Short mmCIF file of C-alpha atoms in Angstrom, two decimals:
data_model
loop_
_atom_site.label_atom_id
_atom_site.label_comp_id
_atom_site.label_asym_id
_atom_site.label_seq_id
_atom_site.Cartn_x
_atom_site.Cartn_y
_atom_site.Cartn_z
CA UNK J 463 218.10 218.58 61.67
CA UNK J 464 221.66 218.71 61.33
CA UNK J 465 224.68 218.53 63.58
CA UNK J 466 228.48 218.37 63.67
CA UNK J 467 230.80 217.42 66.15
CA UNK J 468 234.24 219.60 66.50
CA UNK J 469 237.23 217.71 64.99
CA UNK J 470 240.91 219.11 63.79
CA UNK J 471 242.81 218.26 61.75
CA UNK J 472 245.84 216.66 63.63
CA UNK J 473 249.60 216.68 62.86
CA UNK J 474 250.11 213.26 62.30
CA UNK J 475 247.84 212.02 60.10
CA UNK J 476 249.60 209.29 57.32
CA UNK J 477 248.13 206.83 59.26
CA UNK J 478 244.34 207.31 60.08
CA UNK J 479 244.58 204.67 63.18
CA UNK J 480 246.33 207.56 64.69
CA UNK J 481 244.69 210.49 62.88
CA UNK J 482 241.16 209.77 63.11
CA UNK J 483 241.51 209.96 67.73
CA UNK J 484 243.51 212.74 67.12
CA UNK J 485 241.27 214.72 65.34
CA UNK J 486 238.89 214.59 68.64
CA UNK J 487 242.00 214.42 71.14
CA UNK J 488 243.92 217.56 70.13
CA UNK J 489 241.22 219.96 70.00
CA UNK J 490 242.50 220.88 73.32
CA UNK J 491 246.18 222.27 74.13
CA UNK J 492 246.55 219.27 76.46
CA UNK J 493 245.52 216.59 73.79
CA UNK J 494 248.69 218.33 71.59
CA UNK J 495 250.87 218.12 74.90
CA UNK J 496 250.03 214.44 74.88
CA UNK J 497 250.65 213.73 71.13
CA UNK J 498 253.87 215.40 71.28
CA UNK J 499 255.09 213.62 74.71
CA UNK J 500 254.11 210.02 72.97
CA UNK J 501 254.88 210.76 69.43
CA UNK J 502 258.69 210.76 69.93
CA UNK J 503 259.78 207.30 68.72
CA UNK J 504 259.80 205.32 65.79
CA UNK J 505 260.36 201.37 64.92
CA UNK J 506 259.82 198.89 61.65
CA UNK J 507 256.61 197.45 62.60
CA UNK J 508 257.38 195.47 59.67
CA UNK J 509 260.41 194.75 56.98
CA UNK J 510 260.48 197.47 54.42
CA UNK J 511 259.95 194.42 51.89
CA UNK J 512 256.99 193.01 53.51
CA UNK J 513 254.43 196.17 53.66
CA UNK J 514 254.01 199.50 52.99
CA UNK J 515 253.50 200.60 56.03
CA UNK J 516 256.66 199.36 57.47
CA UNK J 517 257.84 202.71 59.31
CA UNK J 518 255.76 203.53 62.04
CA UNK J 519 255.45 205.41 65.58
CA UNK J 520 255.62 203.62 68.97
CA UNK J 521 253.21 203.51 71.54
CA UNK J 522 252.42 201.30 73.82
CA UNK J 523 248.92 200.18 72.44
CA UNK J 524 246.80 202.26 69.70
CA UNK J 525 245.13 204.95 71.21
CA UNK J 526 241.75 203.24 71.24
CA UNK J 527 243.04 200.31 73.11
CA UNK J 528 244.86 202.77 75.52
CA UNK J 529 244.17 201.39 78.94
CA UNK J 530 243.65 204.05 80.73
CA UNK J 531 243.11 207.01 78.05
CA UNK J 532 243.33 210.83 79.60
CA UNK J 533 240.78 212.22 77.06
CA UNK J 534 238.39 209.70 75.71
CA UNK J 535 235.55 207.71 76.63
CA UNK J 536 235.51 204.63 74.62
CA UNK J 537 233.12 202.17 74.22
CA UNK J 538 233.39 199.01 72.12
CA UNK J 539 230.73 197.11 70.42
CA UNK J 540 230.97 193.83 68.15
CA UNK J 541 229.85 194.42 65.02
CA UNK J 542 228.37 190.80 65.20
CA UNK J 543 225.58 192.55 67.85
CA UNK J 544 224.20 195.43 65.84
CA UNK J 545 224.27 192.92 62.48
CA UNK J 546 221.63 194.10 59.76
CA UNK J 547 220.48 197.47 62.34
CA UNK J 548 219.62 200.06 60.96
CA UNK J 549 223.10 202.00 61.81
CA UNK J 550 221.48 205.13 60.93
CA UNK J 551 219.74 205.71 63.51
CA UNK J 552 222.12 204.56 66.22
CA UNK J 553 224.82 206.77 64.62
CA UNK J 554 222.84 209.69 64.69
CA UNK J 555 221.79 209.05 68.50
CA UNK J 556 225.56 208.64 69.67
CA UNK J 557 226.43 211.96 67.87
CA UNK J 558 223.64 213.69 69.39
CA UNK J 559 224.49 212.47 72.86
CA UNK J 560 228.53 214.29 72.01
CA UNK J 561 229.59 210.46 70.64
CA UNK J 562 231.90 209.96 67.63
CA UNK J 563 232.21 206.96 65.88
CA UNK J 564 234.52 204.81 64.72
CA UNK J 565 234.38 202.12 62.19
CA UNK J 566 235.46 199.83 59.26
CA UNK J 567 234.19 199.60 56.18
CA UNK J 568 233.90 198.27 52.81
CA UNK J 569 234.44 201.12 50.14
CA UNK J 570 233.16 198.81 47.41
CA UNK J 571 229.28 200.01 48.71
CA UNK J 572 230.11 204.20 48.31
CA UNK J 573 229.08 205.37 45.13
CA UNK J 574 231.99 206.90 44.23
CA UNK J 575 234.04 203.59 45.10
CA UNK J 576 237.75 203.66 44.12
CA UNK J 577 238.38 200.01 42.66
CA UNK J 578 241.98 200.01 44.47
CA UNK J 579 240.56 200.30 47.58
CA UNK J 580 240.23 197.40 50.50
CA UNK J 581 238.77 197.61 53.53
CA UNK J 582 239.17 200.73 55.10
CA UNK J 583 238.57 203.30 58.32
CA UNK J 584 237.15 206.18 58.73
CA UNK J 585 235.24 208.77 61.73
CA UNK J 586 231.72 210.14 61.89
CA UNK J 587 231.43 213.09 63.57
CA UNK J 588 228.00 214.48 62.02
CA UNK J 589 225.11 214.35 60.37
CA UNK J 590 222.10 216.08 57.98
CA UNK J 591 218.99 214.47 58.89
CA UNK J 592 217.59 216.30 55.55
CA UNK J 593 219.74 215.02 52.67
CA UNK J 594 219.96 211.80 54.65
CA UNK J 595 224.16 212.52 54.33
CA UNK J 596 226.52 210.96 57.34
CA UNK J 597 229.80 213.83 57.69
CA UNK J 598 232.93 211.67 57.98
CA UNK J 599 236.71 212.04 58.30
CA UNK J 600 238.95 210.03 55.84
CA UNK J 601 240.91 210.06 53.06
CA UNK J 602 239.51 211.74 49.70
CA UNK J 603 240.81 208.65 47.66
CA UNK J 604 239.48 209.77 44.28
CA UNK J 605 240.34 213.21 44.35
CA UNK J 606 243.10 215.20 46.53
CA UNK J 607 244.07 211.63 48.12
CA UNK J 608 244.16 213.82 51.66
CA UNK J 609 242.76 213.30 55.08
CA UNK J 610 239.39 214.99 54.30
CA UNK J 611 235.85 215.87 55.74
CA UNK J 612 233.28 214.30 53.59
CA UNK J 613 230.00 213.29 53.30
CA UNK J 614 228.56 209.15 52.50
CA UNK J 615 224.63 208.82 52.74
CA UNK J 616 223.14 207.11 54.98
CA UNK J 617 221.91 203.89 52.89
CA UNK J 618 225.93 203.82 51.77
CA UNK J 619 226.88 204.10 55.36
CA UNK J 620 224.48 200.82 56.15
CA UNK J 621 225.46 198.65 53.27
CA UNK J 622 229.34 199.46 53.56
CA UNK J 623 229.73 198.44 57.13
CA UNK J 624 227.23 195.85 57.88
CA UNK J 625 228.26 193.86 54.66
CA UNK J 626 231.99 194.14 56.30
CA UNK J 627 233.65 190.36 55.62
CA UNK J 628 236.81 190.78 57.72
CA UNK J 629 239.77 188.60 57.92
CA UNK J 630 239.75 186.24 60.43
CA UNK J 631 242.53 188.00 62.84
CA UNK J 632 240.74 191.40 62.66
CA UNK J 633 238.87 193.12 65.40
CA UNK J 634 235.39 193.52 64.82
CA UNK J 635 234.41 196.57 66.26
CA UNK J 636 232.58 199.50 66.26
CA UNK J 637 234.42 202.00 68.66
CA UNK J 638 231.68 205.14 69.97
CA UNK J 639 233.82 207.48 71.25
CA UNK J 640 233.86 211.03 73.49
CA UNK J 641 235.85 213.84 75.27
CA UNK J 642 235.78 213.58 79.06
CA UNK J 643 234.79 216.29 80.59
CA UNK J 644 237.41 216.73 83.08
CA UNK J 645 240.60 216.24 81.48
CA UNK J 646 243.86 216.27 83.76
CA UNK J 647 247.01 215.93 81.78
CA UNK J 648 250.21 217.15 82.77
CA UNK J 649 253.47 216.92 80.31
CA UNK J 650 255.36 214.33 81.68
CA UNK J 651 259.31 215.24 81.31
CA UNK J 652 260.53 211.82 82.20
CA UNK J 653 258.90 210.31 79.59
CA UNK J 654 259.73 212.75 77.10
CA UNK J 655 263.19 212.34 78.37
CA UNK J 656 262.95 208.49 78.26
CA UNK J 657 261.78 208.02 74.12
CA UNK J 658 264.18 210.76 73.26
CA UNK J 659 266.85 208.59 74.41
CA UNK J 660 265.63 205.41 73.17
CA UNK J 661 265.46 207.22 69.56
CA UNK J 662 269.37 208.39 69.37
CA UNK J 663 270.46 205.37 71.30
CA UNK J 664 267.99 202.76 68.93
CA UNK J 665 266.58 201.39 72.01
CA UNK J 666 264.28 198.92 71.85
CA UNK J 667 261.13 201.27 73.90
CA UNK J 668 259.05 197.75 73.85
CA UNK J 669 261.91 196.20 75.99
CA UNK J 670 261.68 198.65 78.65
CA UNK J 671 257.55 198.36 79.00
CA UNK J 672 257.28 194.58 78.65
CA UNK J 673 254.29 194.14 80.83
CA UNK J 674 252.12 196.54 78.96
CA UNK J 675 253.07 195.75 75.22
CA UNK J 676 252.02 194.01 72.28
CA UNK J 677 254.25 190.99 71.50
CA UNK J 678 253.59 190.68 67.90
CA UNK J 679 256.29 193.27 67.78
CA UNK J 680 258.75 191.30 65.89
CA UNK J 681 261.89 190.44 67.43
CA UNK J 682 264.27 191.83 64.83
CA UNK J 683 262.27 195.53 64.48
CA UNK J 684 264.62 198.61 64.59
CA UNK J 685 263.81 201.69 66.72
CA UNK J 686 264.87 204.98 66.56
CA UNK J 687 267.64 206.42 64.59
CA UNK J 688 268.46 203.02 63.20
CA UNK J 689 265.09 203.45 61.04
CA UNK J 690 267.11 205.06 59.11
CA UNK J 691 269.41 202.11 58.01
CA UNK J 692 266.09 200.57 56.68
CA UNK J 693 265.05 203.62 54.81
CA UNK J 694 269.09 203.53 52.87
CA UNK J 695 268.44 199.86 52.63
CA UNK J 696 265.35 200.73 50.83
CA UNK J 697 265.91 202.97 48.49
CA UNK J 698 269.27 200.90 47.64
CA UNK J 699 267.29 198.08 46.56
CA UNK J 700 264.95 200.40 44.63
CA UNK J 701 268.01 201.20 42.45
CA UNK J 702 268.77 197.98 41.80
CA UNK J 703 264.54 197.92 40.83
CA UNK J 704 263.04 195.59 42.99
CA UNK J 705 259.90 198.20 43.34
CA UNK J 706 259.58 198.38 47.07
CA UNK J 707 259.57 202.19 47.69
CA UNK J 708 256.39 203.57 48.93
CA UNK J 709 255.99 207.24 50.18
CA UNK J 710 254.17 206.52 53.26
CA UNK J 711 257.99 206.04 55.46
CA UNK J 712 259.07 209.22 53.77
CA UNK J 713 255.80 210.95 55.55
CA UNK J 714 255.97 209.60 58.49
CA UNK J 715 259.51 210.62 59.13
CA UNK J 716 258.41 213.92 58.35
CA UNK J 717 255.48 213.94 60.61
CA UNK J 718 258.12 212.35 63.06
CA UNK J 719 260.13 215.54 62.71
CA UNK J 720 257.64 217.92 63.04
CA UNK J 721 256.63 216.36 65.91
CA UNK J 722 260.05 217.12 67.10
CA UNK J 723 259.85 220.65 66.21
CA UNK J 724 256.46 221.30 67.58
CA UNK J 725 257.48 219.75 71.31
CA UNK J 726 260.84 222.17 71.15
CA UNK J 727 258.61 225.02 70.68
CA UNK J 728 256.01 224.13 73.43
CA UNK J 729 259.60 223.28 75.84
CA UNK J 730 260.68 226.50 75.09
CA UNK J 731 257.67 228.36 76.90
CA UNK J 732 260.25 228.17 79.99
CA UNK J 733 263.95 227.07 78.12
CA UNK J 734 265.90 228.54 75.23
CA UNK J 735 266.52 225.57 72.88
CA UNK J 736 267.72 226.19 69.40
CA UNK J 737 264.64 226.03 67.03
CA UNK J 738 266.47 226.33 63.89
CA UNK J 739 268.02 222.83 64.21
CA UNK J 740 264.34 221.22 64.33
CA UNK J 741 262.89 223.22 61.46
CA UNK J 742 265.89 222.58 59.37
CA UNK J 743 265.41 218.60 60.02
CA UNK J 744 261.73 218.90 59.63
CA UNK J 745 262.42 220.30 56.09
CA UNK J 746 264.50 218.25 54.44
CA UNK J 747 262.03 215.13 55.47
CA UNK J 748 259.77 217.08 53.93
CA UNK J 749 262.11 217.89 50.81
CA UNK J 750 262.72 214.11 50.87
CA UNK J 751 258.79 213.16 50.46
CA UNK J 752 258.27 215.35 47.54
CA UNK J 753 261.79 214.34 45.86
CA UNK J 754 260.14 210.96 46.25
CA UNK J 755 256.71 212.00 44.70
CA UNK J 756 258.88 213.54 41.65
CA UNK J 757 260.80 210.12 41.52
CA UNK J 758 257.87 208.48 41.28
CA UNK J 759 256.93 210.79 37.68
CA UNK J 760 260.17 210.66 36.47
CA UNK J 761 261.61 207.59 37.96
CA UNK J 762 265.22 209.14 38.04
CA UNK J 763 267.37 207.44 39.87
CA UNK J 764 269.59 210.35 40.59
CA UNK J 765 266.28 211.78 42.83
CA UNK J 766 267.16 208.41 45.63
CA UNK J 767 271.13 208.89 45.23
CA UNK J 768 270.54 212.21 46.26
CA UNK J 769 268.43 211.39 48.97
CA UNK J 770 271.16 208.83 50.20
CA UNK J 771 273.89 211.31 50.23
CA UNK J 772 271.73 213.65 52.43
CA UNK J 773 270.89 210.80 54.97
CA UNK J 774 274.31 210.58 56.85
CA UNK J 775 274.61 214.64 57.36
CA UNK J 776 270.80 213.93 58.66
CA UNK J 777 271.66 211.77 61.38
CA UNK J 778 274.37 213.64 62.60
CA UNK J 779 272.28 216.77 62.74
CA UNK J 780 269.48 215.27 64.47
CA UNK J 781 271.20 213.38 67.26
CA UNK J 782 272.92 216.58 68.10
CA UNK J 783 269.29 218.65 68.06
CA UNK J 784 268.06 215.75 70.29
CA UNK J 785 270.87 215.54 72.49
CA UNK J 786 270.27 219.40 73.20
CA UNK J 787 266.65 218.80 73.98
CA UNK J 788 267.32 216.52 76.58
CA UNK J 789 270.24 218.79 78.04
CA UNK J 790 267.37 221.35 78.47
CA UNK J 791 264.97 219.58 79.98
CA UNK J 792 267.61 217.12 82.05
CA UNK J 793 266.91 219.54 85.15
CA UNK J 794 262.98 219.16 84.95
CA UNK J 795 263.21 215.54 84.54
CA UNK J 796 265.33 215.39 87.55
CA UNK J 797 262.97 217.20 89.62
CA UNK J 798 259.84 214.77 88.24
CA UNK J 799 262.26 211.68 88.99
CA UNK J 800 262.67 212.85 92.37
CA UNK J 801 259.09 212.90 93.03
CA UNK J 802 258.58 209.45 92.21
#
């Protein structure tokens, strides 16, 4: 026997805490409505000298913590509880009852381990009883290095999670996972309207929602278009070679802007807003990343000066484009206000 789930591949997808739900959430036209009315804002979860992953989008919680999520089910199990089961066998009965799953791992168990690699996420969304082979979603680390559908067996799929030895301040958890069946989402304008003008007036978002947010969001983090001090910052001190440049903010300020361009296209179903700005934006983040992947072959420094001349004309650009999105959709937001 053999069976796979549906998944997509989503939009946003650098970081697989948000592209792994998404890949079950935006199957359906509402699930991209909701990832383009939350995916509007960014902030420095961390300094750009600390991590890596130091550019990142705001939302209130991770979608699997969600409190009350429109379109999934999801169930949370310590991995301390199912300890030495055979995982095999409970995977395969939560994706025949419609169940994803989603877990940690340790890649140093896969045959085809990649030494680099730490622990690490990914989702199940199938299986072939036959070849004894688990389908998953996750990065192809040895190979294209791309959010791809693979296959683990199921022995590797035992030994890589339930030999997990997780820092002390991670959560445990398995996370099983469906699609409601009645799903009842409707685009929400004011809140659209709302993280559109946090990001051109670098509010703090977190500051406005204090009762439902995480508080390890440090004090001194930058939202909006002031992410983009950070990223000049960045690539200053890369000139001066103190190696912090990764190419992970330089994709997520792409997938930022296509985010952008994909809500201006879904607003202008009933307004005329002027696509051209969008795309242009979304392509020269995208220009950036791969100037960046080419500085990383050739490590010429006149690839980041170039970059940094480009970033002023950016902002300007964008705050206008953003300024006209919420002039179009003022009067809707209005109405929804109203209402409350």
């Amino acid at each position: 026997m053999s069976l796979k789930l549906p998944i997509t591949m989503p939009k946003v997808y650098g970081y697989k805490h948000h592209a792994l739900p998404l890949s079950v959430i935006t199957q359906e036209e509402q699930g991209v409505n909701w990832m383009l009315n939350n995916y509007l804002q960014l902030y420095t979860r961390y300094g750009w000298m600390q991590d890596s992953h130091w550019l990142e989008f705001y939302l209130t919680h991770n979608i699997l913590d969600l409190p009350h999520n429109p379109f999934l089910h999801v169930q949370k199990i310590k991995l301390d509880l199912i300890k030495d089961m055979d995982l095999s066998v409970l995977f395969r009965n939560a994706l025949e009852n419609e169940t994803y799953i989603y877990a940690w791992y340790d890649p140093k168990f896969f045959e085809s381990n990649n030494p680099g690699l730490s622990i690490n996420n990914f989702l199940v969304y199938g299986f072939d009883e036959d070849r004894k082979k688990f389908n998953i979603l996750d990065y192809d680390y040895n190979k294209s290095h791309q959010l791809s559908q693979m296959e683990i067996g199921f022995e590797e799929m035992n030994q890589s999670i339930n030999n997990l030895a997780f820092p002390e301040d991670w959560s445990t958890h398995l996370y099983f996972i469906s699609l409601k069946k009645r799903i009842a989402y409707t685009f929400d304008y004011v809140l659209a309207s709302q993280l559109l003008q946090d990001y051109i007036n670098a509010e703090k978002t977190v500051n406005r929602l204090r009762m439902n947010v995480d508080r390890s969001i440090a004090d001194d983090a930058v939202f909006g278009i002031k992410v983009y001090d950070s990223l000049l910052a960045c690539l200053e001190m890369q000139l001066e070679n103190d190696k912090h440049l990764s190419l992970l903010p330089f994709q997520i300020l792409y997938e930022h802007k296509q985010c952008i361009l994909l809500l201006v296209r879904f607003l202008n179903r009933h307004y005329q807003i002027n696509e051209e700005l969008s795309l242009e934006i979304m392509n020269t983040t995208l220009a950036f990343r791969n100037m960046i992947m080419k500085y990383f072959l050739t490590q010429d420094n006149k690839i980041i000066r170039n970059i940094m001349s480009k970033i002023p004309r950016l902002i300007e650009i964008e705050t206008n484009n953003i300024e006209s999105i919420l002039h179009a959709i003022q009067n809707e937001s209005t109405i929804s206000l109203s209402r409350l």
